[in-house]
XYZ file of C-alpha atoms in Angstrom:
223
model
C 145.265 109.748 68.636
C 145.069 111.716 71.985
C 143.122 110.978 74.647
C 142.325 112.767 78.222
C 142.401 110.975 81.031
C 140.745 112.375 84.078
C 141.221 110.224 87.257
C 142.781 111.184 90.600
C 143.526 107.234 91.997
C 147.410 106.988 91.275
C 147.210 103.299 90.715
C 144.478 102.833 88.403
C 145.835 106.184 86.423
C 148.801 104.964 85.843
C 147.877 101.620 84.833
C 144.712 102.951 82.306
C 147.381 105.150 80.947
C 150.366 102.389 80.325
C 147.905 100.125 78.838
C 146.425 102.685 76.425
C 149.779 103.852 75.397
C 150.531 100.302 74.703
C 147.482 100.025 72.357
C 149.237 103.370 70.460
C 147.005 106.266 71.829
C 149.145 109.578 73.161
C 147.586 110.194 77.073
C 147.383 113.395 78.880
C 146.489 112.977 82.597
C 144.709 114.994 84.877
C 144.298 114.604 88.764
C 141.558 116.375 89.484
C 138.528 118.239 87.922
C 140.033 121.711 87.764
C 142.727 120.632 85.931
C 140.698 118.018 83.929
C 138.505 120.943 83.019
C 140.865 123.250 81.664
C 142.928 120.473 79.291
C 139.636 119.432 77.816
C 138.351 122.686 76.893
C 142.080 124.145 75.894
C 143.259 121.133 74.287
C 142.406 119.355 71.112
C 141.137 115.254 71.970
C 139.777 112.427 70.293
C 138.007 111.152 73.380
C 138.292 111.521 77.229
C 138.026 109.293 79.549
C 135.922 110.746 83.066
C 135.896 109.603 86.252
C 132.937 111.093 88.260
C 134.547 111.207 91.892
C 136.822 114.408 91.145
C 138.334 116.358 93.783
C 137.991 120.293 93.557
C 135.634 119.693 90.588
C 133.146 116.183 90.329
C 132.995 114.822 87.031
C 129.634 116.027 86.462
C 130.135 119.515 86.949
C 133.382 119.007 84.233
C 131.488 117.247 81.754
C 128.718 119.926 82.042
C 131.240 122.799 81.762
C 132.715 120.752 78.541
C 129.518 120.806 76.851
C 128.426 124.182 77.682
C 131.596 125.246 75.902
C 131.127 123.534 72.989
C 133.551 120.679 73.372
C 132.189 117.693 71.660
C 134.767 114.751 71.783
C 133.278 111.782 72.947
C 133.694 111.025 76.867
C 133.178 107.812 78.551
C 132.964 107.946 82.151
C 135.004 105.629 84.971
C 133.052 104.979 88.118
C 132.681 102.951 91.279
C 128.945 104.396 91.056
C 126.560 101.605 90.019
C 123.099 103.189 91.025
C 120.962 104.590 88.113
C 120.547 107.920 89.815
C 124.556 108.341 88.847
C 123.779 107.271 85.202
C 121.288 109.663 84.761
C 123.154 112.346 85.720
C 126.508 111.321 83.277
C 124.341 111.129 80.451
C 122.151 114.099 80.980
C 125.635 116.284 81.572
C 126.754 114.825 77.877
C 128.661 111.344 78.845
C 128.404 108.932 75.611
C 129.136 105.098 77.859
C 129.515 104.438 80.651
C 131.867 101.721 82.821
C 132.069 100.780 86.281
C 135.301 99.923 88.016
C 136.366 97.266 88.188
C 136.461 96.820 84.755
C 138.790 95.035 82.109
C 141.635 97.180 80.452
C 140.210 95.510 76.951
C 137.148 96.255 77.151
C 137.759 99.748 77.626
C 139.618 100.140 74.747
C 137.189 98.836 72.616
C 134.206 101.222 74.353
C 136.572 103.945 73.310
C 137.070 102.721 69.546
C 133.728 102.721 69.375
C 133.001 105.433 70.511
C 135.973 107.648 68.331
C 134.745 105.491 65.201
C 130.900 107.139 65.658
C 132.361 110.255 66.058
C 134.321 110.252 62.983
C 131.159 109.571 61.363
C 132.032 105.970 60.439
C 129.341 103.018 61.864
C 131.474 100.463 60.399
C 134.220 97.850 62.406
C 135.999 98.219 59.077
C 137.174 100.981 57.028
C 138.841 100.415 53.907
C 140.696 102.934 51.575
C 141.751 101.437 48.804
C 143.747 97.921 49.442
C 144.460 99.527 52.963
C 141.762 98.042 55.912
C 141.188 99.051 59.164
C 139.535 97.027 62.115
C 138.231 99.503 64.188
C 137.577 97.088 67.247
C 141.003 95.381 67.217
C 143.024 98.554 66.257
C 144.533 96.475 63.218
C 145.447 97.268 59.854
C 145.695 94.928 56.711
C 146.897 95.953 53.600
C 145.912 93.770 50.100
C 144.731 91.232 52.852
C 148.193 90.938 54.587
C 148.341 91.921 58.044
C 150.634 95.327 58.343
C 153.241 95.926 60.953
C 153.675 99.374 62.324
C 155.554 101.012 65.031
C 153.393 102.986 67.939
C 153.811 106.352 65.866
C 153.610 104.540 62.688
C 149.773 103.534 63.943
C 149.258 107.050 65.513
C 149.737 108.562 61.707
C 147.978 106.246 59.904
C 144.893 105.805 61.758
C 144.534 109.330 62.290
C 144.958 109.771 58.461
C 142.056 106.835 58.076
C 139.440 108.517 60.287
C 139.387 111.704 57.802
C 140.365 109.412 54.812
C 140.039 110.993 51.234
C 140.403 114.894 53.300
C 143.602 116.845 54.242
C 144.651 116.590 57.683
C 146.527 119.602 58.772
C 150.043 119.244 59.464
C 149.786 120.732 62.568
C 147.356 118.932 63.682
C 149.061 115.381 63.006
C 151.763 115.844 64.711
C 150.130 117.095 67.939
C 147.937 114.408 67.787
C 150.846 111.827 67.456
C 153.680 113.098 69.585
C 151.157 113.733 72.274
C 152.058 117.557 72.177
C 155.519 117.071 73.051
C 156.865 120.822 72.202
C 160.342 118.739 71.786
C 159.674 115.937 69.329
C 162.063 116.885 66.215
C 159.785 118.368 63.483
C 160.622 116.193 60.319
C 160.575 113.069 62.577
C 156.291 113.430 60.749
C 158.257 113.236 57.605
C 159.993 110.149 58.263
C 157.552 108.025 59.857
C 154.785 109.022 56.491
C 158.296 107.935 54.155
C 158.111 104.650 56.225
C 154.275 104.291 55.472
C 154.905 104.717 51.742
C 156.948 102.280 51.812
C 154.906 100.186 52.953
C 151.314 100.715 51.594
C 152.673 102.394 48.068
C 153.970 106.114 47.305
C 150.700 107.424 46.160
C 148.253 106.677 49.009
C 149.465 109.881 51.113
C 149.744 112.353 49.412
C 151.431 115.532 50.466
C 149.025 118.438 49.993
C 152.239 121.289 49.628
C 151.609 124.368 52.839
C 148.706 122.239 54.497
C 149.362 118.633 55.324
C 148.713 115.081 54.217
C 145.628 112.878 53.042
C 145.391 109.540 52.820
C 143.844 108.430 49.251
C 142.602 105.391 47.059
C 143.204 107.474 44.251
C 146.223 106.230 41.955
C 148.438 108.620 40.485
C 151.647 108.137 38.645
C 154.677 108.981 39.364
């Protein structure tokens, strides 16, 4: 799952990105709120994180801009503003939580699992598909009870597949969502990592939907 992350302190940046990437979400950083700006409304996300003090561009203004244009991911928004006047404003421009630094790295990531689970339309901590569960909070998968390991990329694919469960997710749209747009990630490494996933959650719950993508399924089929 991609994220944006618009922040212009270095440190903190770099350290909100590194820990995200560790929990298996692809980053794109921007440093200010001209650049921020034109990645959100260019670029496909699951979320974005905001910070409000932007130079060039102040968070508000972006997140305004966003919504005008129709963008509709989910953004939480970083700031050292505690006052309620500040609040207002995020939320009036279109912010969907709020967190003021300092704040813990986990907590964040669970704000923005939240907030990516309501948007998928799913209220649930858990979503199931079949044998296959997903703990929306924890960013852990079970299958038939068991806890299942995955790689980074292996997580990427899967819980990307398990937001739009039982629908096709476009090819296209996987793999820029799991290699974090890199224009020079091999193309059938997507075909390898869903072989790995068969193998371990059974042939038949991706299926391959031939000149579109895949879609993860509870259905059985044979063969």
């Amino acid at each position: 799952m991609r994220l944006l992350l618009v922040e212009d302190d270095p440190v903190l940046a770099q350290r909100v990105a590194e820990h995200l990437r560790r929990e298996g979400f692809a980053i794109d950083h921007a440093n200010n709120g001209e650049d921020g700006a034109h990645l959100g409304a260019t670029e496909p996300y699951v979320a974005a994180i905001l910070d409000l003090g932007l130079p060039k561009i102040d968070g508000v203004n972006v997140l305004a801009a966003w919504r005008k244009d129709g963008q509709n991911f989910p953004v939480l928004v970083l700031t050292a503003r505690d006052d309620w006047t500040s609040k207002v404003q995020g939320f009036k421009a279109g912010a969907d939580d709020y967190l003021v630094k300092p704040f813990r790295m986990d907590e964040l990531v669970l704000r923005l699992r939240a907030l990516i689970r309501r948007a998928s339309g799913h209220g649930e901590t858990q979503m199931r598909c079949g044998d296959l569960a997903y703990e929306t909070q924890l960013g852990t998968f079970t299958f038939e009870g068991l806890p299942l390991k995955l790689t980074g990329l292996e997580w990427r694919v899967l819980s990307c597949l398990m937001l739009r469960k039982e629908t096709v997710v476009e090819r296209s749209d996987l793999f820029d969502k799991v290699y974090d747009g890199d224009s020079g990630a091999d193309s059938n490494s997507l075909e390898v990592i869903i072989g790995r996933l068969r193998r371990k959650i059974g042939a038949t719950m991706i299926e391959t939907v031939r000149g579109h993508g895949y879609r993860l399924t509870a259905e059985r089929r044979d063969g």
